[in-house]
């Protein structure tokens, strides 16, 4: 008798557990992961979620923000485990194509074409979120280009002028060294930070098409060619001359080390995406008034493109996972995170949301200049580490760091990159 | 009616077996689900070509294993692991033993030190990693100002491929020595004071007592501590990943960080699984050998 009772009790307990799970599912739940973890940026999402839940009381939205590099690891693990959130992001490029071809994310074309919703966005942004004629990602965050940031007061006080050629940049760097200031602030444990120097040097020396040809192996393009080798040689020359701060290869961008070197006038220039403007607004707003910006200088005598821009039109591209149970609701929620209120908040905190008419909303001088640089360029070259397939991107980042650390010659690095790319393309 | 006693015995045995099985079922369930299944599954994945996101895996036979055997980066990582194994044993064991002996000999007087010395072990590895990452920063950290005080230049411990591994090992030792200290302290306190008194009456010196009585009595404790340290060093991951991510240029790359990078950053899940299985075989072999050799030695003694 006792046994029967015990079994009965156990069964009721287990059923009770199942019951509560089933009950919780009556409400539609939507989860979203994003990386806008600055205090003034995460509000966009918590606010959109609050407004959305007020309009759709049967939906519960859970928004999780996390740091950039932590997110990259976490999303890969979630994907391998098949535990993706309903909405997540990529930076378009290679990984987005991998997600799309393997059925990880939903084709959003039908949603985007409903009421011509896609016309709200800059065409270049939509193009970046498109693969194989279908829209897979919504350009959500920022028009970003890597540019040099500097302290206008500090430049004026020392009689420094904004350089327009790489030769002038080097002269300026030597002048910085002469007064005991690091020319460039760099946190290169993060690796994509150093990649910005490399990408610009390649584009300035060999033109924007040099990378496209090498990455896709068309028109005889290869990483073992002059622009890549010369870019590597410039970097090593600058490292040897002491242009970068001490210990750049062990400094982490997420620790704000490079930024504080700039803020403290311990370093003169900081090459970074223009999200640096809204990060500065968050961590050191006093500096904003002094902060100036200039494009990566031109390379004289090359076949390169002096206007080419490295960056992204959208920055974060939002995807709906194929595993999402309520894609309609998820898309509706995404629209809330990109409605006029949310866009206005983005502009207010120093972003350039990739929507049409954004030029009329922006008043900040630096942001206007960023937008000018982007609109003047022939096209925006997406970051290498986002454009390339993950396995190749990893090789690019590792060899680049080794090149910065003078542990590898440019020729060796290029050969490894070429080998990895050939292997990835043959798959 | 009197039952056949042997039958009764058999019945009792059967009941005990059944109860034992019943009691071990929950543990068995978790071991199978969380240990056996992942190991078998990793091995299965290692025989395929899979990025970790495709719906189906492509059969690849032993291609991943052939690659692993020729992979210089993997053997570089193994070499770094072995350096950690050796230096951990050489640094942590003696210091742990010395501190434990000191605490044991002085008794309650040193309680404050006991707590202070144990503190590093109580902090999470990630917190320690961040702490030392900031402390070792060549510009904002504490090492460069000290070096400048003595007329030196900026010191970049984690950014140089010659120093990074030893820097991280010193932090690992800082973190784990307290654990072995407490481990040995527990062993020491289990030695009855009678033995000490008897030894002193017999005319033994303090040093003789330590080497002739304490060390042999503590042999099982020391053996277990060594096995724990060796296995722990072979599968080490967290502190290194937080402090250097295996860099610069692979100088602090360990088998575990290399596995993680392949599986989750380069999206080569099948190769990552192969590395994980390679680690599994290496660590299992080492543990079995150690147990075998050290247990026999104990019997001989």
XYZ file of C-alpha atoms in Angstrom:
728
model
C 0.000 0.000 0.000
C 2.786 2.350 0.995
C 4.551 1.599 -2.270
C 1.479 2.473 -4.299
C 1.162 5.703 -2.401
C 4.793 6.588 -3.021
C 4.476 5.891 -6.730
C 1.298 7.938 -6.911
C 2.940 10.850 -5.134
C 5.920 10.751 -7.478
C 3.698 10.662 -10.534
C 1.675 13.625 -9.304
C 4.859 15.555 -8.635
C 6.207 14.936 -12.119
C 2.862 15.738 -13.726
C 2.699 18.878 -11.638
C 6.008 20.010 -13.044
C 4.926 19.312 -16.599
C 1.645 21.114 -15.967
C 3.299 24.327 -14.915
C 5.525 24.225 -17.988
C 2.531 23.755 -20.243
C 0.679 26.620 -18.591
C 3.541 29.038 -19.064
C 3.454 28.383 -22.772
C -0.027 29.797 -23.226
C 1.613 33.184 -23.505
C 3.696 33.745 -26.634
C 7.304 34.271 -25.676
C 9.867 36.030 -27.850
C 13.517 36.199 -26.926
C 16.053 38.528 -28.459
C 19.817 38.774 -28.003
C 21.605 41.971 -28.921
C 24.932 43.630 -28.191
C 23.895 47.237 -27.545
C 25.075 46.952 -23.973
C 25.908 50.613 -23.358
C 23.555 52.053 -20.771
C 22.145 54.649 -23.149
C 21.720 52.152 -26.015
C 20.087 49.223 -24.246
C 17.189 51.535 -23.431
C 16.162 51.315 -27.113
C 15.344 47.654 -26.637
C 13.881 47.689 -23.153
C 11.710 50.616 -24.209
C 10.598 48.944 -27.454
C 9.802 45.767 -25.513
C 7.694 47.722 -23.018
C 5.761 49.479 -25.785
C 5.289 46.221 -27.661
C 4.045 44.322 -24.634
C 1.583 47.128 -23.871
C 0.109 46.752 -27.377
C 0.247 42.933 -27.382
C -0.478 41.801 -23.836
C -0.429 38.127 -24.840
C 3.235 38.348 -25.809
C 6.142 38.304 -23.420
C 9.363 39.713 -24.809
C 12.689 38.915 -23.219
C 15.591 41.067 -24.364
C 19.123 40.081 -23.388
C 22.074 42.399 -23.979
C 25.676 41.244 -23.896
C 29.173 42.374 -24.800
C 30.256 42.084 -28.412
C 32.920 39.380 -28.170
C 31.040 37.417 -25.542
C 28.043 37.380 -27.852
C 30.093 35.898 -30.701
C 31.053 32.923 -28.545
C 27.623 32.514 -27.034
C 25.711 32.535 -30.307
C 28.009 29.880 -31.816
C 27.387 27.616 -28.842
C 23.625 28.261 -28.933
C 23.608 27.439 -32.638
C 25.494 24.153 -32.243
C 23.157 23.208 -29.402
C 20.040 24.195 -31.376
C 18.990 26.616 -28.610
C 18.852 29.878 -30.544
C 16.895 32.895 -29.366
C 14.045 33.933 -31.681
C 15.826 37.103 -32.769
C 19.574 37.482 -32.956
C 22.108 39.325 -35.046
C 25.065 38.941 -37.301
C 27.207 41.475 -39.111
C 26.001 40.096 -42.488
C 28.729 38.796 -44.828
C 30.117 35.266 -44.621
C 28.428 34.098 -41.411
C 25.009 35.359 -42.557
C 25.416 33.402 -45.797
C 26.360 30.306 -43.783
C 23.227 30.735 -41.632
C 21.027 31.278 -44.690
C 22.291 28.319 -46.713
C 21.981 25.988 -43.731
C 18.426 26.955 -42.857
C 19.281 28.586 -39.530
C 17.543 31.885 -40.275
C 14.272 32.758 -41.997
C 13.928 34.448 -45.366
C 12.441 37.827 -44.437
C 11.710 39.006 -48.001
C 7.930 38.640 -47.726
C 7.834 40.567 -44.434
C 10.123 43.262 -45.762
C 8.049 43.749 -48.902
C 4.749 44.042 -47.045
C 3.735 47.717 -47.332
C 7.199 48.304 -48.836
C 8.683 48.235 -45.345
C 12.138 47.731 -46.822
C 12.008 51.179 -48.457
C 12.425 52.637 -45.010
C 16.080 51.541 -45.072
C 19.089 52.723 -47.058
C 19.433 50.625 -50.220
C 23.051 49.810 -49.418
C 21.947 48.411 -46.060
C 19.258 46.220 -47.596
C 21.790 45.055 -50.185
C 24.164 44.069 -47.398
C 21.436 42.006 -45.720
C 20.516 40.299 -48.985
C 21.903 37.031 -50.265
C 20.768 35.056 -53.299
C 18.062 37.654 -54.038
C 16.402 37.238 -50.641
C 16.537 39.507 -47.603
C 17.831 37.611 -44.568
C 18.839 40.391 -42.203
C 17.452 43.799 -41.301
C 20.112 46.524 -41.097
C 19.311 47.679 -37.601
C 21.895 49.722 -35.860
C 24.366 52.059 -37.375
C 26.094 53.216 -40.507
C 29.646 52.545 -39.435
C 32.936 53.395 -40.975
C 36.342 53.124 -39.435
C 37.856 56.573 -39.089
C 40.579 58.249 -37.105
C 39.410 60.012 -33.964
C 41.547 62.686 -32.350
C 41.495 65.472 -29.796
C 41.039 68.787 -31.626
C 42.373 70.860 -28.716
C 45.415 68.644 -28.389
C 46.158 68.898 -32.125
C 45.775 72.680 -32.039
C 47.946 73.058 -28.940
C 50.781 71.164 -30.619
C 50.323 72.695 -34.061
C 49.357 69.344 -35.574
C 47.331 69.247 -38.775
C 45.015 66.552 -40.009
C 47.045 64.410 -42.449
C 45.748 63.806 -45.964
C 48.400 61.367 -47.166
C 50.076 58.408 -45.539
C 53.402 60.244 -45.751
C 51.879 63.132 -43.758
C 50.456 60.626 -41.301
C 53.937 59.260 -40.710
C 55.388 62.750 -40.257
C 52.645 63.499 -37.745
C 53.331 60.219 -35.943
C 57.017 61.095 -35.635
C 56.063 64.508 -34.244
C 53.894 62.737 -31.639
C 56.757 60.501 -30.640
C 58.959 63.581 -30.276
C 56.658 64.970 -27.569
C 56.317 61.583 -25.858
C 52.843 60.672 -27.036
C 51.865 57.409 -28.693
C 50.695 58.201 -32.246
C 48.076 55.404 -32.370
C 45.923 53.949 -29.594
C 45.245 50.282 -30.259
C 43.845 47.375 -28.246
C 44.810 44.408 -30.366
C 44.048 41.407 -28.176
C 40.696 41.937 -29.847
C 42.392 41.619 -33.262
C 39.652 43.160 -35.458
C 40.893 46.481 -34.127
C 44.303 46.045 -35.747
C 42.580 44.679 -38.819
C 41.207 48.178 -39.490
C 44.719 49.496 -40.222
C 45.372 46.557 -42.492
C 42.083 46.827 -44.404
C 42.582 50.540 -45.055
C 46.177 50.120 -46.156
C 45.118 47.403 -48.612
C 42.288 49.560 -49.993
C 44.486 52.662 -50.276
C 47.350 50.777 -51.924
C 45.494 48.300 -54.118
C 41.978 49.684 -54.374
C 38.716 48.341 -52.997
C 38.591 45.566 -55.557
C 41.890 44.022 -54.421
C 40.209 42.382 -51.467
C 37.078 41.312 -53.366
C 39.206 39.599 -55.986
C 41.408 37.867 -53.423
C 38.534 36.766 -51.190
C 36.523 35.300 -54.047
C 39.552 34.243 -56.098
C 38.353 35.974 -59.249
C 40.452 37.723 -61.903
C 43.541 36.013 -60.538
C 43.096 37.707 -57.169
C 45.150 36.327 -54.288
C 46.168 37.387 -50.798
C 49.749 36.727 -51.865
C 49.876 39.934 -53.889
C 51.410 43.369 -53.586
C 48.708 45.352 -51.746
C 48.461 42.790 -48.931
C 52.193 42.415 -48.591
C 52.778 46.174 -48.611
C 50.018 46.718 -46.054
C 51.741 44.213 -43.790
C 55.082 45.897 -44.307
C 53.642 49.314 -43.409
C 52.213 47.859 -40.205
C 55.507 46.259 -39.215
C 57.376 49.452 -40.018
C 54.985 51.396 -37.768
C 55.271 48.837 -34.979
C 59.059 49.005 -35.128
C 58.929 52.810 -35.049
C 56.839 52.609 -31.850
C 53.716 54.188 -33.365
C 51.399 51.957 -31.311
C 51.017 52.060 -27.550
C 53.081 49.674 -25.432
C 51.453 46.299 -24.999
C 48.816 46.836 -27.692
C 48.719 43.100 -28.427
C 47.574 42.249 -24.910
C 45.104 45.118 -24.537
C 41.419 44.288 -24.853
C 39.126 46.721 -26.676
C 36.284 45.854 -24.286
C 38.445 47.114 -21.396
C 38.379 50.665 -22.898
C 42.177 50.854 -22.719
C 42.660 52.358 -26.187
C 39.891 54.907 -25.651
C 41.360 56.158 -22.392
C 44.753 56.599 -24.035
C 43.037 58.984 -26.426
C 40.981 60.725 -23.726
C 44.081 61.251 -21.567
C 46.150 62.545 -24.500
C 48.530 59.642 -23.977
C 47.857 58.730 -27.606
C 47.028 61.091 -30.457
C 44.861 59.055 -32.830
C 42.422 56.185 -32.514
C 41.227 54.277 -35.581
C 37.792 52.915 -34.790
C 34.279 52.524 -36.113
C 32.134 55.574 -35.504
C 30.353 53.759 -32.687
C 33.268 55.294 -30.778
C 31.164 58.466 -30.773
C 28.299 56.949 -28.843
C 30.633 54.915 -26.646
C 32.341 58.179 -25.743
C 28.951 59.750 -25.075
C 28.409 56.915 -22.626
C 31.736 56.687 -20.795
C 33.315 60.134 -21.172
C 30.785 62.695 -22.474
C 33.088 65.651 -21.663
C 35.422 64.553 -24.412
C 32.777 64.769 -27.167
C 33.231 68.517 -27.734
C 36.945 68.105 -28.337
C 36.675 64.968 -30.440
C 37.466 65.349 -34.131
C 37.411 62.828 -36.924
C 39.242 62.318 -40.218
C 39.279 59.634 -42.886
C 42.237 57.286 -43.341
C 44.722 59.273 -45.462
C 45.389 58.567 -49.133
C 48.341 56.615 -50.490
C 50.191 58.699 -53.024
C 51.311 56.979 -56.176
C 49.210 53.835 -55.847
C 46.405 52.488 -57.942
C 44.332 52.538 -54.790
C 41.095 54.236 -53.945
C 41.465 57.310 -51.688
C 37.709 57.353 -50.947
C 37.164 53.673 -50.177
C 35.510 53.179 -46.816
C 35.823 50.174 -44.569
C 32.748 49.625 -42.487
C 29.162 48.538 -42.722
C 25.764 49.990 -43.615
C 23.733 48.615 -40.747
C 26.386 47.208 -38.417
C 24.087 44.706 -36.711
C 21.740 42.752 -38.976
C 18.804 41.233 -37.155
C 17.682 37.732 -38.076
C 14.726 35.616 -37.082
C 15.757 32.071 -36.248
C 14.156 29.265 -38.248
C 13.345 27.689 -34.898
C 11.200 30.682 -33.895
C 7.622 29.567 -33.204
C 5.987 32.929 -33.885
C 7.951 34.625 -36.654
C 5.060 37.038 -37.344
C 5.191 38.338 -33.790
C 8.984 38.382 -33.796
C 8.995 40.517 -36.931
C 6.370 42.857 -35.456
C 8.562 43.267 -32.415
C 11.579 44.006 -34.610
C 9.570 46.762 -36.249
C 9.018 48.290 -32.808
C 12.792 48.335 -32.254
C 13.133 50.267 -35.527
C 10.141 52.613 -35.297
C 10.444 56.399 -35.265
C 10.854 56.553 -31.488
C 13.671 53.999 -31.528
C 15.353 55.658 -34.518
C 15.208 59.050 -32.798
C 16.837 57.535 -29.700
C 19.618 56.083 -31.832
C 20.282 59.475 -33.415
C 20.201 61.154 -30.007
C 22.949 58.901 -28.651
C 25.250 59.427 -31.625
C 24.372 56.718 -34.106
C 23.514 56.890 -37.790
C 20.614 54.474 -38.168
C 20.625 53.074 -41.727
C 17.284 54.603 -42.727
C 16.420 56.981 -45.539
C 16.399 60.654 -44.639
C 18.824 60.125 -41.776
C 20.955 63.025 -43.024
C 18.169 65.425 -42.006
C 18.016 64.105 -38.467
C 21.684 64.378 -37.624
C 23.016 67.571 -36.100
C 26.282 66.355 -34.609
C 29.270 67.628 -36.603
C 31.293 64.426 -36.299
C 28.380 62.252 -37.363
C 27.725 64.509 -40.356
C 31.325 64.087 -41.371
C 31.067 60.309 -41.059
C 27.978 60.352 -43.239
C 29.769 62.554 -45.801
C 32.703 60.162 -45.968
C 30.356 57.212 -46.440
C 28.192 58.871 -49.091
C 31.264 60.095 -51.022
C 32.703 56.593 -51.260
C 32.143 54.241 -54.154
C 31.040 51.517 -51.772
C 31.500 50.361 -48.234
C 33.908 47.477 -47.809
C 32.566 45.208 -45.072
C 35.082 44.294 -42.315
C 37.216 41.361 -43.471
C 36.482 39.308 -40.376
C 32.756 39.616 -41.085
C 32.939 39.216 -44.845
C 35.097 36.086 -44.873
C 33.813 32.657 -43.816
C 34.455 32.071 -40.093
C 37.375 29.690 -40.568
C 39.186 32.124 -42.892
C 38.317 35.134 -40.736
C 39.939 33.431 -37.751
C 43.132 32.849 -39.731
C 43.111 36.492 -40.849
C 42.803 37.696 -37.250
C 45.459 35.334 -35.873
C 48.025 36.038 -38.590
C 47.336 39.760 -38.374
C 48.052 39.785 -34.649
C 51.246 37.824 -35.269
C 52.227 40.355 -37.942
C 51.607 43.193 -35.484
C 53.728 41.325 -32.943
C 56.527 40.934 -35.521
C 56.269 37.172 -35.017
C 55.430 36.582 -38.687
C 56.421 38.280 -41.919
C 53.697 39.686 -44.176
C 54.565 37.074 -46.812
C 54.105 34.216 -44.328
C 50.811 35.654 -43.097
C 49.487 36.140 -46.631
C 50.407 32.581 -47.558
C 48.497 31.172 -44.568
C 45.482 33.334 -45.353
C 45.514 32.281 -48.984
C 45.745 28.618 -48.002
C 42.796 28.887 -45.582
C 40.705 30.733 -48.148
C 41.407 28.175 -50.861
C 40.420 25.402 -48.464
C 37.173 27.178 -47.518
C 36.239 27.901 -51.134
C 36.817 24.297 -52.149
C 34.287 23.015 -49.611
C 7.928 -23.763 8.146
C 11.660 -23.438 7.991
C 13.101 -22.226 4.722
C 16.270 -23.527 3.205
C 18.994 -21.241 4.614
C 20.954 -21.039 1.360
C 17.794 -20.041 -0.453
C 17.242 -17.328 2.121
C 20.788 -16.105 1.620
C 20.365 -15.996 -2.118
C 17.117 -14.123 -1.768
C 18.757 -11.599 0.498
C 21.604 -11.151 -1.950
C 19.174 -10.612 -4.757
C 17.304 -8.016 -2.744
C 20.498 -6.193 -1.887
C 21.494 -6.203 -5.548
C 18.121 -4.865 -6.531
C 18.240 -2.108 -3.919
C 21.764 -1.187 -4.924
C 20.740 -0.954 -8.532
C 17.723 1.144 -7.621
C 19.831 3.533 -5.568
C 22.487 3.902 -8.233
C 19.972 4.456 -11.026
C 19.670 8.256 -10.623
C 23.453 8.707 -10.581
C 23.824 6.275 -13.456
C 21.243 8.194 -15.442
C 23.155 11.458 -15.086
C 26.509 9.826 -15.815
C 25.143 8.302 -18.997
C 23.401 11.462 -20.151
C 26.097 13.985 -19.245
C 29.315 11.983 -19.543
C 29.019 8.836 -21.637
C 26.693 10.206 -24.263
C 28.737 13.405 -24.946
C 31.955 11.380 -25.217
C 30.477 8.912 -27.674
C 28.772 11.738 -29.549
C 31.995 13.772 -29.790
C 33.735 10.753 -31.206
C 30.920 10.309 -33.711
C 31.138 13.983 -34.736
C 34.917 13.679 -35.107
C 34.346 11.142 -37.877
C 32.379 13.673 -39.911
C 32.857 16.984 -41.598
C 30.537 19.413 -39.820
C 30.654 23.158 -39.130
C 28.162 22.924 -36.310
C 25.257 24.532 -38.109
C 24.360 22.335 -41.076
C 21.334 20.081 -40.580
C 23.257 16.989 -41.705
C 26.828 15.876 -41.116
C 29.004 14.616 -43.946
C 30.901 11.369 -43.313
C 34.644 12.000 -43.377
C 36.098 8.831 -41.902
C 39.412 9.409 -40.189
C 40.265 12.593 -42.140
C 40.028 14.777 -38.999
C 42.244 12.377 -37.068
C 44.836 12.340 -39.835
C 44.820 16.145 -39.679
C 45.178 16.152 -35.892
C 48.241 13.912 -35.946
C 49.962 16.333 -38.321
C 48.681 19.512 -36.653
C 51.634 21.554 -35.380
C 49.355 23.933 -33.459
C 47.888 21.026 -31.500
C 51.289 19.714 -30.482
C 52.382 23.225 -29.596
C 49.320 23.389 -27.335
C 50.174 19.998 -25.821
C 53.703 21.252 -25.158
C 52.284 24.290 -23.331
C 50.032 21.982 -21.311
C 53.045 19.895 -20.329
C 54.916 23.029 -19.242
C 51.990 23.878 -16.984
C 51.951 20.310 -15.629
C 55.638 20.384 -14.726
C 55.775 23.916 -13.343
C 52.559 23.414 -11.355
C 54.014 20.310 -9.723
C 57.350 21.982 -9.035
C 55.853 25.174 -7.631
C 52.488 24.351 -6.104
C 53.323 21.077 -4.339
C 56.376 22.221 -2.329
C 54.921 25.613 -1.435
C 51.585 24.032 -0.508
C 53.386 21.504 1.679
C 55.584 24.153 3.289
C 52.642 26.386 4.146
C 50.650 23.417 5.443
C 53.529 22.270 7.662
C 53.967 25.768 9.006
C 50.266 26.078 9.790
C 50.194 22.597 11.318
C 53.194 23.255 13.513
C 52.060 26.656 14.761
C 48.443 25.659 15.401
C 45.858 28.327 16.138
C 48.344 31.190 16.307
C 48.456 31.385 12.535
C 44.716 31.190 11.896
C 44.661 34.645 10.295
C 47.334 33.540 7.828
C 45.444 30.341 7.115
C 42.453 32.410 5.999
C 44.506 34.963 4.077
C 46.439 32.287 2.215
C 43.293 30.413 1.332
C 41.532 33.451 -0.131
C 42.879 33.256 -3.735
C 41.332 29.823 -4.131
C 37.913 31.193 -3.191
C 37.823 33.656 -6.094
C 36.412 32.580 -9.430
C 38.954 32.037 -12.181
C 37.290 34.573 -14.442
C 37.464 37.261 -11.756
C 41.138 36.442 -11.170
C 41.744 36.593 -14.913
C 40.242 40.069 -15.186
C 42.049 41.217 -12.059
C 45.463 40.235 -13.375
C 44.665 41.379 -16.901
C 44.217 44.876 -15.514
C 47.144 44.565 -13.104
C 49.503 43.456 -15.887
C 48.329 46.099 -18.361
C 51.531 47.758 -19.586
C 50.157 51.288 -19.328
C 47.451 51.344 -16.684
C 48.692 48.341 -14.675
C 51.029 48.148 -11.695
C 54.064 46.485 -13.252
C 55.218 49.345 -15.491
C 55.224 52.009 -12.693
C 57.317 49.661 -10.544
C 59.706 49.064 -13.430
C 59.947 52.817 -14.081
C 60.748 53.383 -10.422
C 63.901 51.375 -10.985
C 64.660 53.071 -14.286
C 63.150 50.417 -16.572
C 60.680 50.835 -19.425
C 57.156 49.617 -20.051
C 56.709 45.937 -19.246
C 54.236 43.931 -21.275
C 54.062 40.535 -19.606
C 50.994 39.157 -21.365
C 51.758 40.605 -24.785
C 55.162 39.009 -25.265
C 55.268 35.480 -26.542
C 58.281 34.625 -24.389
C 56.795 35.783 -21.077
C 53.069 35.263 -21.465
C 52.959 31.564 -20.585
C 55.129 31.952 -17.477
C 53.108 34.971 -16.386
C 49.900 32.987 -16.622
C 51.476 29.995 -14.855
C 52.472 32.217 -11.942
C 48.854 33.356 -11.653
C 47.662 29.744 -11.846
C 50.051 28.855 -9.025
C 48.851 31.824 -6.997
C 45.316 30.525 -7.397
C 45.847 26.807 -6.773
C 48.635 26.615 -4.173
C 46.101 27.379 -1.389
C 44.063 24.388 -2.461
C 47.013 22.038 -2.007
C 47.910 23.784 1.228
C 44.509 22.907 2.668
C 44.692 19.449 1.152
C 48.003 18.730 2.876
C 46.854 20.413 6.068
C 43.964 17.972 6.239
C 46.428 15.115 5.703
C 48.769 16.445 8.387
C 46.041 16.833 10.960
C 45.102 13.192 10.481
C 48.540 12.094 11.771
C 48.094 11.352 15.484
C 50.191 13.482 17.866
C 51.299 10.248 19.599
C 53.496 9.538 16.622
C 55.240 12.867 16.966
C 55.711 12.381 20.686
C 57.013 8.845 20.192
C 59.443 10.026 17.525
C 60.768 12.845 19.708
C 61.185 10.480 22.673
C 63.109 8.142 20.400
C 65.435 11.020 19.696
C 64.264 12.029 16.206
C 65.003 15.535 15.019
C 62.264 17.700 13.559
C 63.735 17.185 10.070
C 63.925 13.442 10.491
C 60.357 13.359 11.755
C 59.220 15.248 8.637
C 61.064 13.190 6.038
C 60.927 9.759 7.697
C 57.435 9.833 9.197
C 55.285 12.605 7.759
C 56.137 12.213 4.083
C 55.645 8.411 3.982
C 52.397 8.711 5.933
C 51.188 11.445 3.601
C 52.138 9.504 0.492
C 48.539 8.714 -0.532
C 47.610 12.381 -0.063
C 50.589 13.557 -2.109
C 49.813 11.031 -4.816
C 46.213 12.204 -5.088
C 47.290 15.835 -5.097
C 49.725 15.130 -7.943
C 47.103 13.340 -9.991
C 44.625 16.173 -9.411
C 47.232 18.728 -10.417
C 48.370 16.861 -13.530
C 44.870 16.176 -14.822
C 43.791 19.719 -13.969
C 46.781 21.169 -15.837
C 46.106 19.032 -18.889
C 42.522 20.197 -19.241
C 43.168 23.787 -18.121
C 41.109 26.464 -19.827
C 39.442 29.334 -17.981
C 42.192 31.598 -16.660
C 44.176 31.398 -19.889
C 41.143 32.135 -21.985
C 40.256 35.215 -19.971
C 43.805 36.541 -19.768
C 45.301 35.877 -23.212
C 42.806 33.895 -25.335
C 45.724 31.576 -26.104
C 47.757 34.386 -27.596
C 49.960 36.096 -28.460
C 50.538 33.927 -31.525
C 49.756 30.637 -29.828
C 52.333 31.084 -27.068
C 49.744 30.328 -24.374
C 47.515 28.125 -26.508
C 46.367 25.045 -24.620
C 44.612 21.978 -25.974
C 41.338 23.194 -24.479
C 41.562 26.740 -25.853
C 42.591 25.381 -29.245
C 39.607 23.048 -29.177
C 37.287 25.885 -28.217
C 38.577 28.166 -30.968
C 38.129 25.522 -33.633
C 34.699 24.442 -32.511
C 33.116 27.783 -31.731
C 35.115 30.571 -33.376
C 36.280 29.064 -36.655
C 33.089 26.996 -36.897
C 34.902 23.719 -37.392
C 32.801 21.717 -34.970
C 33.975 18.334 -36.218
C 37.640 19.229 -35.918
C 36.992 20.753 -32.499
C 35.415 17.443 -31.462
C 38.465 15.605 -32.766
C 40.724 17.766 -30.598
C 38.431 17.141 -27.636
C 38.687 13.388 -28.208
C 42.451 13.665 -28.605
C 42.552 15.430 -25.234
C 40.300 12.771 -23.772
C 42.606 9.962 -24.860
C 45.736 11.766 -23.661
C 44.295 12.633 -20.261
C 42.756 9.197 -19.715
C 45.996 7.449 -20.612
C 48.020 9.706 -18.324
C 45.606 9.238 -15.415
C 45.516 5.448 -15.750
C 49.299 5.243 -16.010
C 49.738 7.478 -12.981
C 47.299 5.517 -10.876
C 48.920 2.271 -11.940
C 52.504 3.353 -11.327
C 51.900 5.228 -8.100
C 49.619 2.584 -6.582
C 52.174 -0.116 -7.242
C 54.866 1.977 -5.682
C 52.749 2.342 -2.584
C 52.297 -1.441 -2.355
C 56.027 -1.959 -2.770
C 56.686 0.467 0.014
